[in-house]
mmCIF file of N, CA and C in Angstrom:
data_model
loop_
_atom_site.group_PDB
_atom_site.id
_atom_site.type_symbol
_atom_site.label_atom_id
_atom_site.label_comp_id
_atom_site.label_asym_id
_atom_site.label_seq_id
_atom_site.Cartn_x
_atom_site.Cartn_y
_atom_site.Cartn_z
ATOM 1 N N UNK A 1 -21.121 18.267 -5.938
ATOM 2 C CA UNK A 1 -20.112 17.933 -6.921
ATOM 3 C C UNK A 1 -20.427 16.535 -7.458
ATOM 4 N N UNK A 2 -20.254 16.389 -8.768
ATOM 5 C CA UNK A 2 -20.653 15.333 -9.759
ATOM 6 C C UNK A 2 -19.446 14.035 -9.576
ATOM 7 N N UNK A 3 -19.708 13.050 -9.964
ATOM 8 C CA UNK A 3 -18.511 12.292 -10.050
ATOM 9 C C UNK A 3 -17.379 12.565 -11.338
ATOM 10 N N UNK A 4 -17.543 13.309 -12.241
ATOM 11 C CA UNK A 4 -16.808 13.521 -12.789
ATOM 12 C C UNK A 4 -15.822 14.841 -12.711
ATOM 13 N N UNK A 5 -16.473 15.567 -12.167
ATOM 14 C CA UNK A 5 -15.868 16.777 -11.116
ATOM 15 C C UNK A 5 -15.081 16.410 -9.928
ATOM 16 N N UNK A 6 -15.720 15.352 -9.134
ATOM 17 C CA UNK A 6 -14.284 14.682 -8.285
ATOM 18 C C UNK A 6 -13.285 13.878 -8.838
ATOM 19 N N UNK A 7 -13.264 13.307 -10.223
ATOM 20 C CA UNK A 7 -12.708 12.670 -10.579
ATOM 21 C C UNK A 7 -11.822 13.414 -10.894
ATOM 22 N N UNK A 8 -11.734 14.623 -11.669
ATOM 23 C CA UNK A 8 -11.454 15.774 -11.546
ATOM 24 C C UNK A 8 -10.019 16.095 -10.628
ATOM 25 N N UNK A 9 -10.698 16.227 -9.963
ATOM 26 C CA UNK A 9 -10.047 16.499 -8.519
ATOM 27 C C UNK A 9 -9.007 15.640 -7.876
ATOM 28 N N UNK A 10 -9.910 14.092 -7.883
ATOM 29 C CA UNK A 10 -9.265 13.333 -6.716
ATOM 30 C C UNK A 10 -8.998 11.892 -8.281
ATOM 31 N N UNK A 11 -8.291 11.009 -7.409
ATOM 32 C CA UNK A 11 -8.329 9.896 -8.655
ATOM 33 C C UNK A 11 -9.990 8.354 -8.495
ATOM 34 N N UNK A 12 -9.698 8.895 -9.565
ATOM 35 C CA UNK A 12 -11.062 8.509 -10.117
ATOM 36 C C UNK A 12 -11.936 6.855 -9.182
ATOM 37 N N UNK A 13 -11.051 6.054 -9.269
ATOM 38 C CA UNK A 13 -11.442 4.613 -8.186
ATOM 39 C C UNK A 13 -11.469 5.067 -6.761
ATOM 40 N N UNK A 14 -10.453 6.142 -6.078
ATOM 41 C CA UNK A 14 -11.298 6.948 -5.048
ATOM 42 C C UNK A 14 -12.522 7.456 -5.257
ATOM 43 N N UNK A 15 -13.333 8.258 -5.789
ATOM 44 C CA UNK A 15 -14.506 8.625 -6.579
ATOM 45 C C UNK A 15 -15.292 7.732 -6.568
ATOM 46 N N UNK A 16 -15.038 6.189 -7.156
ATOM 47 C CA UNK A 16 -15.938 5.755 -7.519
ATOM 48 C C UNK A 16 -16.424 4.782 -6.114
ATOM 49 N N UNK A 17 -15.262 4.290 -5.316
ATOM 50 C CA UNK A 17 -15.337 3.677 -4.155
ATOM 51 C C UNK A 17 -16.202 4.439 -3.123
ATOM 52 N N UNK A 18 -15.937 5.842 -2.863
ATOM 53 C CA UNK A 18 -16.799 6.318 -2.344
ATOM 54 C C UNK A 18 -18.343 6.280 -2.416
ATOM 55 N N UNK A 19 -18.496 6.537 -3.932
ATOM 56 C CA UNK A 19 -19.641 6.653 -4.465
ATOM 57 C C UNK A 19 -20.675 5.598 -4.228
ATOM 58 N N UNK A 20 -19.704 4.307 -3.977
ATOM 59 C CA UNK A 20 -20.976 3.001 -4.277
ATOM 60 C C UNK A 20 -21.053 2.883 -2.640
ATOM 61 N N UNK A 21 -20.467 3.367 -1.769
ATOM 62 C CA UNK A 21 -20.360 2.966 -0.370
ATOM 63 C C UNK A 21 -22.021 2.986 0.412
ATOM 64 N N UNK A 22 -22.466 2.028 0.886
ATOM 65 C CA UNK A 22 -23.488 2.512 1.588
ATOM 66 C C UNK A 22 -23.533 3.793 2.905
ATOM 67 N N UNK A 23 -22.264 3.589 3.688
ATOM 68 C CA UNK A 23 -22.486 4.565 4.429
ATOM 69 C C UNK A 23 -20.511 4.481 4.497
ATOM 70 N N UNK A 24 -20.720 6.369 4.472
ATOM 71 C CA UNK A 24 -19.325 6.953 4.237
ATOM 72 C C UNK A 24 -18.525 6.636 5.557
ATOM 73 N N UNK A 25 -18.925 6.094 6.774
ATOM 74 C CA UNK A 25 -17.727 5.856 7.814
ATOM 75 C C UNK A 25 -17.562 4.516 7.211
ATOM 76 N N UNK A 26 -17.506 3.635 6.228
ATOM 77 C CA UNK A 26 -17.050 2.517 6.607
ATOM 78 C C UNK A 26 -15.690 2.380 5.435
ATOM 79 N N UNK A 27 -15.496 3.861 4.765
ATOM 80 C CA UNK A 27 -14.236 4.473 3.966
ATOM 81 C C UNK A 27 -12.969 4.775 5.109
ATOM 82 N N UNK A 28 -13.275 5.219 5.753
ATOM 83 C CA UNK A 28 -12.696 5.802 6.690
ATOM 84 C C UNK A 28 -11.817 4.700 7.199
ATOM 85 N N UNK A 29 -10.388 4.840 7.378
ATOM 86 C CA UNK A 29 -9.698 3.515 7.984
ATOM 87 C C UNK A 29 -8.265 4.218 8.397
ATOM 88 N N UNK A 30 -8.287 3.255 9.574
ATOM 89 C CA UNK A 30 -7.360 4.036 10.177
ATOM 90 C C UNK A 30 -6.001 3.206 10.204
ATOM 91 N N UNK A 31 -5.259 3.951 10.444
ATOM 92 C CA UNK A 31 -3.683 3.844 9.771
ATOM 93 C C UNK A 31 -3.055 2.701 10.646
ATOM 94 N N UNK A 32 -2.590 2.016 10.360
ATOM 95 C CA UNK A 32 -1.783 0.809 10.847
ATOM 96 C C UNK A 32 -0.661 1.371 11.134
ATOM 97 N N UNK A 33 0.026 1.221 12.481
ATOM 98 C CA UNK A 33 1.325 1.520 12.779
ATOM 99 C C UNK A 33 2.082 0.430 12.714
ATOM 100 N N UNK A 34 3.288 0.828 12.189
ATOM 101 C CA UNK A 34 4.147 -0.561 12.281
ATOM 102 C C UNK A 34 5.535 -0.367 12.778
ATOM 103 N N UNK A 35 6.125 -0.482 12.996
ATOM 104 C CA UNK A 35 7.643 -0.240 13.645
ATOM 105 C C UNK A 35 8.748 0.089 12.768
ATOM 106 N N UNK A 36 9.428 1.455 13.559
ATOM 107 C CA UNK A 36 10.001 1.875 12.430
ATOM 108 C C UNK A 36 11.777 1.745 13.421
ATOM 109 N N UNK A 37 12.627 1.916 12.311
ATOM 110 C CA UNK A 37 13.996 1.965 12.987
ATOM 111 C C UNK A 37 14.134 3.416 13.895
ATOM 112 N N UNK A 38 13.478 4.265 13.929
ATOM 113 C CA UNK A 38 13.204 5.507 14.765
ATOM 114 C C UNK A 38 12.848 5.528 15.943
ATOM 115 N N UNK A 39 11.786 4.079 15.985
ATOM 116 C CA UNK A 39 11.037 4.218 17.165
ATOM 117 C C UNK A 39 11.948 4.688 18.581
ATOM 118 N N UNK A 40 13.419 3.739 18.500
ATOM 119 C CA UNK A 40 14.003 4.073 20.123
ATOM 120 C C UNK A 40 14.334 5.618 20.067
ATOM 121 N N UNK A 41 14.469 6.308 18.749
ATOM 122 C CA UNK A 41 15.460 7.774 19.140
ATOM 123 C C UNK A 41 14.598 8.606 19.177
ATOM 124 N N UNK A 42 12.908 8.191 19.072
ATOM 125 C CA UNK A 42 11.614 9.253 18.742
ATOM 126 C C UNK A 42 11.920 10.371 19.863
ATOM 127 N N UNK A 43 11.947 9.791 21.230
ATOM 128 C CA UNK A 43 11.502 10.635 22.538
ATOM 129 C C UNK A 43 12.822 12.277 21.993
ATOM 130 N N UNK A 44 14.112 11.415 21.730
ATOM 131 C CA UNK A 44 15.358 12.171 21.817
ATOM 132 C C UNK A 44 14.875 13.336 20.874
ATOM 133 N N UNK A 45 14.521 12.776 19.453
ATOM 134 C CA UNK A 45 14.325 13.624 18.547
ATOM 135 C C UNK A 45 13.490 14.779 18.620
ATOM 136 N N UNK A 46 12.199 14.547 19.348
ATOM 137 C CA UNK A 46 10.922 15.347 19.944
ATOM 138 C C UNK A 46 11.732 16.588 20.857
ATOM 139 N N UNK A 47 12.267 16.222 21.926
ATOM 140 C CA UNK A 47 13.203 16.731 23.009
ATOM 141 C C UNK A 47 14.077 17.735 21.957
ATOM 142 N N UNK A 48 14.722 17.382 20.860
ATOM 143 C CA UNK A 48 15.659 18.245 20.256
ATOM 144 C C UNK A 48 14.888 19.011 18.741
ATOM 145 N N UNK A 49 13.654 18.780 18.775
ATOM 146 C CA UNK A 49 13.069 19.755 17.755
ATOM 147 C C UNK A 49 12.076 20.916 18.342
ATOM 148 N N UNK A 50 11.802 20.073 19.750
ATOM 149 C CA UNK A 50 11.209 21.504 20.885
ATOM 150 C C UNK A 50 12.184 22.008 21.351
ATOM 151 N N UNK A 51 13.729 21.885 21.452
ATOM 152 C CA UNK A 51 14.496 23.036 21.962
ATOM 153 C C UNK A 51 15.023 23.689 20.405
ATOM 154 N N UNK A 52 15.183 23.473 19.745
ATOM 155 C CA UNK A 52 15.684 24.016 18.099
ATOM 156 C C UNK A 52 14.991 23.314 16.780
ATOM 157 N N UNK A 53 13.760 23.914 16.608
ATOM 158 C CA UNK A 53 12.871 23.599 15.501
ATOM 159 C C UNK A 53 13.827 23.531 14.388
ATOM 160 N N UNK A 54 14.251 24.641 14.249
ATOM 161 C CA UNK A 54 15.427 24.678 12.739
ATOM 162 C C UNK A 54 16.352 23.510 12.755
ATOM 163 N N UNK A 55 16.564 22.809 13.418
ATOM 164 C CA UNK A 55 17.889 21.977 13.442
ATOM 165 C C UNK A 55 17.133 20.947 12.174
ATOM 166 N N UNK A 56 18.543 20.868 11.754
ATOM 167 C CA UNK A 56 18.610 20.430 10.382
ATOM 168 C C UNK A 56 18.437 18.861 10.661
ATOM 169 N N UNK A 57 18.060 17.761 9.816
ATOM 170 C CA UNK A 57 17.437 16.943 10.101
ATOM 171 C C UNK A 57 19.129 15.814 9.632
ATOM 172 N N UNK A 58 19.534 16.284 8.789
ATOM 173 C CA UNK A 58 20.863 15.678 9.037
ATOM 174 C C UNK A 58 21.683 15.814 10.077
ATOM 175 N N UNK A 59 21.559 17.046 11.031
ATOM 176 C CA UNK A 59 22.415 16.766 12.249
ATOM 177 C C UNK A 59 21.853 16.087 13.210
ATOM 178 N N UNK A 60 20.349 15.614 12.957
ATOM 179 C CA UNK A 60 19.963 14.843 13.639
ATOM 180 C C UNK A 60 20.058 13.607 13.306
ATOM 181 N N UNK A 61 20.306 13.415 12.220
ATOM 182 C CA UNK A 61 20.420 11.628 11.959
ATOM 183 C C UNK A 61 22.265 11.480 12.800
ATOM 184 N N UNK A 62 22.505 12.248 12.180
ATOM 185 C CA UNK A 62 24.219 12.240 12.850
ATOM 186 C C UNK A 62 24.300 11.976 14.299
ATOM 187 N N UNK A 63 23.268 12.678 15.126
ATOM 188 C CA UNK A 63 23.114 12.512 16.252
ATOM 189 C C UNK A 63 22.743 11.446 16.790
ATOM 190 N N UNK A 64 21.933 10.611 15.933
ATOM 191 C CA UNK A 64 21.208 9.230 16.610
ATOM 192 C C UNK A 64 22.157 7.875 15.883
ATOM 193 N N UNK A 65 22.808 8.643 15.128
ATOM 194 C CA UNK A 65 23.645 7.332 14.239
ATOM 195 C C UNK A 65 24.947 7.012 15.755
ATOM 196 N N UNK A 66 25.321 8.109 16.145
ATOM 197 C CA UNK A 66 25.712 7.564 17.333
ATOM 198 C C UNK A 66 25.873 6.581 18.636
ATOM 199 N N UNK A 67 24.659 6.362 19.070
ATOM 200 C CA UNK A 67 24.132 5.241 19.892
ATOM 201 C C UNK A 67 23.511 4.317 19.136
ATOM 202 N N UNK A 68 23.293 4.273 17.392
ATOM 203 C CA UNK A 68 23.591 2.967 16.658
ATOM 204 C C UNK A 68 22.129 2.645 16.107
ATOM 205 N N UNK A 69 21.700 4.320 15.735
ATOM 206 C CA UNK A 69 20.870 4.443 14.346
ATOM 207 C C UNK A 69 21.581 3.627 13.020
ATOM 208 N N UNK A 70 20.369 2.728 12.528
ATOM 209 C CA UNK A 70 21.073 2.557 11.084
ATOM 210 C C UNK A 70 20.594 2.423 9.910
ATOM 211 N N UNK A 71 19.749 3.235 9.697
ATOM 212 C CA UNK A 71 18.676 4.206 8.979
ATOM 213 C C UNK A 71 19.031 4.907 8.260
ATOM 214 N N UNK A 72 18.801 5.377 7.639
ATOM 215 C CA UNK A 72 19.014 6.417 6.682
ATOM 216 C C UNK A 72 18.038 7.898 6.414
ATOM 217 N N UNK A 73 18.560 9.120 6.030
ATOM 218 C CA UNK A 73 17.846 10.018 6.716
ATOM 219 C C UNK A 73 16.457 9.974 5.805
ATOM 220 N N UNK A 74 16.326 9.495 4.750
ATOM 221 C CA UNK A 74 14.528 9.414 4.401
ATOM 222 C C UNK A 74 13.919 9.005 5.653
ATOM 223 N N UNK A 75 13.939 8.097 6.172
ATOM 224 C CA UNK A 75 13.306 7.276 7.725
ATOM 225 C C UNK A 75 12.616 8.720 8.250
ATOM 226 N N UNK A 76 13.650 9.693 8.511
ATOM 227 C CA UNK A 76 13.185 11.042 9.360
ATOM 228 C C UNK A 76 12.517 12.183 8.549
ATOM 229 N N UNK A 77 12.770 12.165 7.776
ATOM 230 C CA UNK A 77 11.688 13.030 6.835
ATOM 231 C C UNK A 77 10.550 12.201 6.463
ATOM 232 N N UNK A 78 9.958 11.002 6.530
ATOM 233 C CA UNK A 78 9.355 10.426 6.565
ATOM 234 C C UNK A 78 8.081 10.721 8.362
#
């Protein structure tokens, strides 16, 4: 595939960044974690989407707003 065929595809300064790279692992970068207001209710949330996948993600913010979530539910669809 041509660069204008990925450009195509993907956006174009991706394309071109790739393109000039001497060697393709040094594109590759890995994600910075940073701390989110979720972090304390993660374990709870995990625990209550392996016993009821379907549970709606607003009864879960409801659930953690309890012990003094104060977040908002983008945070969890996030």
């Amino acid at each position: 595939m041509g660069l204008l065929e990925g450009a195509r595809r993907l956006a174009l300064n991706t394309v071109k960044r790739y393109a000039r790279a001497d060697k393709p692992e040094r594109m590759l970068r890995v994600p910075k974690y940073r701390a989110s207001l979720v972090d304390p209710y993660r374990e709870h949330l995990r625990k209550r989407r392996a016993e009821d996948p379907a549970v709606p993600v607003l009864h879960l913010v409801e659930e953690i707003k309890a012990p003094g979530f104060t977040g908002c539910l983008n945070l969890l669809h996030k």
